[in-house]
Coordinates of C-alpha atoms in Angstrom, one line a residue:
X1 CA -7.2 12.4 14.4
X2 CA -6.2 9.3 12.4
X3 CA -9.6 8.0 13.3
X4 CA -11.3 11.2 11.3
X5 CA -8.9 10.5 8.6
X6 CA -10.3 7.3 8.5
X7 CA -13.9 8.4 8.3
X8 CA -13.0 10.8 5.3
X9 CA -11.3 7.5 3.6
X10 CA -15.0 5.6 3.8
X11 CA -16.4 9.0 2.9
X12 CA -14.4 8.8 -0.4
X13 CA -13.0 12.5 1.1
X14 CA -9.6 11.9 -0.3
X15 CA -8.5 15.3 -0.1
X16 CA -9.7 15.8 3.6
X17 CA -8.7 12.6 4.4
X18 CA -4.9 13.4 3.0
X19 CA -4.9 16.6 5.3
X20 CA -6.2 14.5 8.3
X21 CA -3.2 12.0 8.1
X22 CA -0.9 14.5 7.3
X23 CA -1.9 16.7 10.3
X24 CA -2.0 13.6 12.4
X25 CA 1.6 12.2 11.4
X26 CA 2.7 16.5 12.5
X27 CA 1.1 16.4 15.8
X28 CA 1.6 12.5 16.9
X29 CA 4.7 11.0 15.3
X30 CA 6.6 11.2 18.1
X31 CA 4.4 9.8 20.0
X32 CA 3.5 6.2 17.7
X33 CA 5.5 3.9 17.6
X34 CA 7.5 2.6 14.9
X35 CA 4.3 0.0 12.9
X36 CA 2.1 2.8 13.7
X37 CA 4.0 5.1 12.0
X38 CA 4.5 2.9 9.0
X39 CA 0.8 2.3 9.0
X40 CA 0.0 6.2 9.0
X41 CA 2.5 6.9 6.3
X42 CA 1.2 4.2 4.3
X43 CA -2.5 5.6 4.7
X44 CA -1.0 8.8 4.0
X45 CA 0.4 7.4 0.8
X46 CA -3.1 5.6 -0.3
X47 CA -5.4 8.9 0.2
X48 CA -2.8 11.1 -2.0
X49 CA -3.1 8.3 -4.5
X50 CA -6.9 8.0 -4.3
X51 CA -6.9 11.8 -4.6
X52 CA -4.3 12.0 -7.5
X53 CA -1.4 13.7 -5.8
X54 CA 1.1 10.8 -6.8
X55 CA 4.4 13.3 -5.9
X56 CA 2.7 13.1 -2.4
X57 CA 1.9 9.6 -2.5
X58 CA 5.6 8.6 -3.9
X59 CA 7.4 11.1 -1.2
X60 CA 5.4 9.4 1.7
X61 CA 6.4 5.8 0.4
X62 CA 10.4 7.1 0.1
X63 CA 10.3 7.8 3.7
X64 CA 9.7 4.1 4.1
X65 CA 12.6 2.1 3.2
X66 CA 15.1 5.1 4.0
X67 CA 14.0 5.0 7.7
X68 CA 11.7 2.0 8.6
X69 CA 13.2 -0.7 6.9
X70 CA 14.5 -2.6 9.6
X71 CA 10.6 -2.6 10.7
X72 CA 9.9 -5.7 9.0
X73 CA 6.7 -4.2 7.6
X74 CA 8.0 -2.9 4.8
X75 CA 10.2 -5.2 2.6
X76 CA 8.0 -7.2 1.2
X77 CA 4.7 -5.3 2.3
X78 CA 2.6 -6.1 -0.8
X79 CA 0.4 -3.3 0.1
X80 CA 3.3 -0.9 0.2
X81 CA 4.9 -2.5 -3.6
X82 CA 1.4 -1.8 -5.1
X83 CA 1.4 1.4 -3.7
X84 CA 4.6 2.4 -5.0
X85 CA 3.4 0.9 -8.4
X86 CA 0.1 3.6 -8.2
X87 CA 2.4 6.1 -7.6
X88 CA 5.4 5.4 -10.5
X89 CA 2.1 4.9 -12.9
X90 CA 0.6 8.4 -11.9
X91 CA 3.9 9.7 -12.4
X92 CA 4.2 7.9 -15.8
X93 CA 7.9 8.7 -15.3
X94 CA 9.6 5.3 -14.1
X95 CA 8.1 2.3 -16.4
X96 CA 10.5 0.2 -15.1
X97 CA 10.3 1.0 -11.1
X98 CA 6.4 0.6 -11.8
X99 CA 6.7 -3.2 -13.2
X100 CA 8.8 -3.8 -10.5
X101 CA 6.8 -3.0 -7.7
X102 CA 3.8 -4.5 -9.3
X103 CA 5.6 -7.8 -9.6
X104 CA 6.6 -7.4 -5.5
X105 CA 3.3 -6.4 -5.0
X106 CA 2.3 -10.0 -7.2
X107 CA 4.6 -12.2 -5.7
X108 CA 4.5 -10.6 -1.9
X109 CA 0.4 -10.6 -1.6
X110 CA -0.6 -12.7 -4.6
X111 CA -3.4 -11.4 -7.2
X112 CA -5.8 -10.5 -5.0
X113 CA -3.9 -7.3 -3.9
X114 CA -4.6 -5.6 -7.2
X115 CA -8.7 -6.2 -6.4
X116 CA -10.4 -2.7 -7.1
X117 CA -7.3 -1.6 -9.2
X118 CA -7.4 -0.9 -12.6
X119 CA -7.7 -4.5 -14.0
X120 CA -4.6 -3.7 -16.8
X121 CA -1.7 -3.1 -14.0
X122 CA -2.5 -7.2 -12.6
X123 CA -2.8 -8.3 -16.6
X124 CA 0.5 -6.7 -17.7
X125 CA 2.2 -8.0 -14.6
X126 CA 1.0 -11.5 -15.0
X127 CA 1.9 -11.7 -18.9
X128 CA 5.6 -10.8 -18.3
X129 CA 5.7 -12.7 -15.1
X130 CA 5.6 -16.1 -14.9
X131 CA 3.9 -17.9 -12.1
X132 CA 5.0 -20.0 -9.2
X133 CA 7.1 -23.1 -11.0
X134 CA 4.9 -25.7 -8.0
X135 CA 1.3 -24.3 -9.1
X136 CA 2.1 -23.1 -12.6
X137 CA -0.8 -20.9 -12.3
X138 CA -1.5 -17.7 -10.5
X139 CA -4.7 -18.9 -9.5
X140 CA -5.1 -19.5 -5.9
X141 CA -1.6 -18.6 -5.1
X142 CA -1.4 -15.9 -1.5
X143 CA 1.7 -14.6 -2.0
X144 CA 4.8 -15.3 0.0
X145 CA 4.3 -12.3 2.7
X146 CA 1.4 -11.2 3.8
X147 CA 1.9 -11.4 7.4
X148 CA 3.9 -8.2 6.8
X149 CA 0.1 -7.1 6.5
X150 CA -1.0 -8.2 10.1
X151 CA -0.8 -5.0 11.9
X152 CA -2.5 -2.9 9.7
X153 CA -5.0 -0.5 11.3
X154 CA -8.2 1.8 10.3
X155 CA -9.1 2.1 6.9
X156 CA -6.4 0.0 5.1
X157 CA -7.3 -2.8 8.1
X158 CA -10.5 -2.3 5.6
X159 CA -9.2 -2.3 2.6
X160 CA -6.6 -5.2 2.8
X161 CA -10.0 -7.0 4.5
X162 CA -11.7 -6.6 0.7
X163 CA -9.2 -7.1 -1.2
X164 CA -8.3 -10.7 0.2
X165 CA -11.7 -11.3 1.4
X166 CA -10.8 -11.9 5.1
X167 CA -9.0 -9.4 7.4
X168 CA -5.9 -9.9 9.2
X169 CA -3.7 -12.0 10.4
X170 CA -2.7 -13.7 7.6
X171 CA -0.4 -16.5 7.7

């Protein structure tokens, strides 16, 4: 099922894609264990984003730190930060939650987690925060966690894969 959802994903079948996760975390989340259920809430979070339900996006995401935070995948996930940014932007009702997580997202994964993003969420970000006081310089800096990234699967396996140029591990 997940691997469908996939498939829809490369398909640019958002909408299918969302109700292939969704229908996938129903029938198997009992039966993943606890990264692979991160990793299928957080591709159920990116295809609701992708397809413009944000409230869907930002209720998969709040499951996250309310029951898998002891996971170590998901403090300091850039992936999930940026995606939580997407969703408080869609929402346009949390400014300040959004610049938050886009600064975690920053920081955790470094600028090339924001490739194939709207180029204005990585500007504003990097004009109110300053970079790393060794480098002075966001250029060439890769983030301080993303090996919480190393055990993604499917699609966002993919898409973490373009946006750092190489796919996991990463160190």
């Amino acid at each position: 099922m997940i691997d469908i959802a996939d498939n829809l994903m490369r398909e640019n079948r958002f909408d299918d894609a969302l109700q292939a996760y969704q229908a996938a975390w129903s029938k198997l989340q009992r039966q993943l264990d606890t990264k692979q259920q991160v990793w299928l809430l957080l591709s159920i979070a990116n295809a609701a984003l992708r397809f413009g339900d944000f409230e869907e996006a930002f209720a998969a995401l709040s499951v996250l730190p309310e029951h898998y935070s002891k996971s170590e995948i998901v403090v300091g996930n850039p992936l999930f930060h940026l995606l939580v940014g997407l969703s408080f932007h869609g929402l346009n009702e949390n400014p300040e939650g959004e610049a938050d997580n886009f600064a975690r997202a920053l920081i955790c994964g470094g600028p090339e987690v924001f490739v194939g993003e709207a180029p204005t969420h990585l500007k504003r970000t990097m004009e109110v925060l300053l970079p790393p006081a060794d480098t002075e310089t966001w250029d060439g800096y890769v983030g301080c966690s993303r090996d919480s990234l190393n055990d993604a699967t499917g699609y966002l396996r993919e898409l973490l894969t373009v946006k750092f140029g190489a796919p996991p591990p990463y160190a």
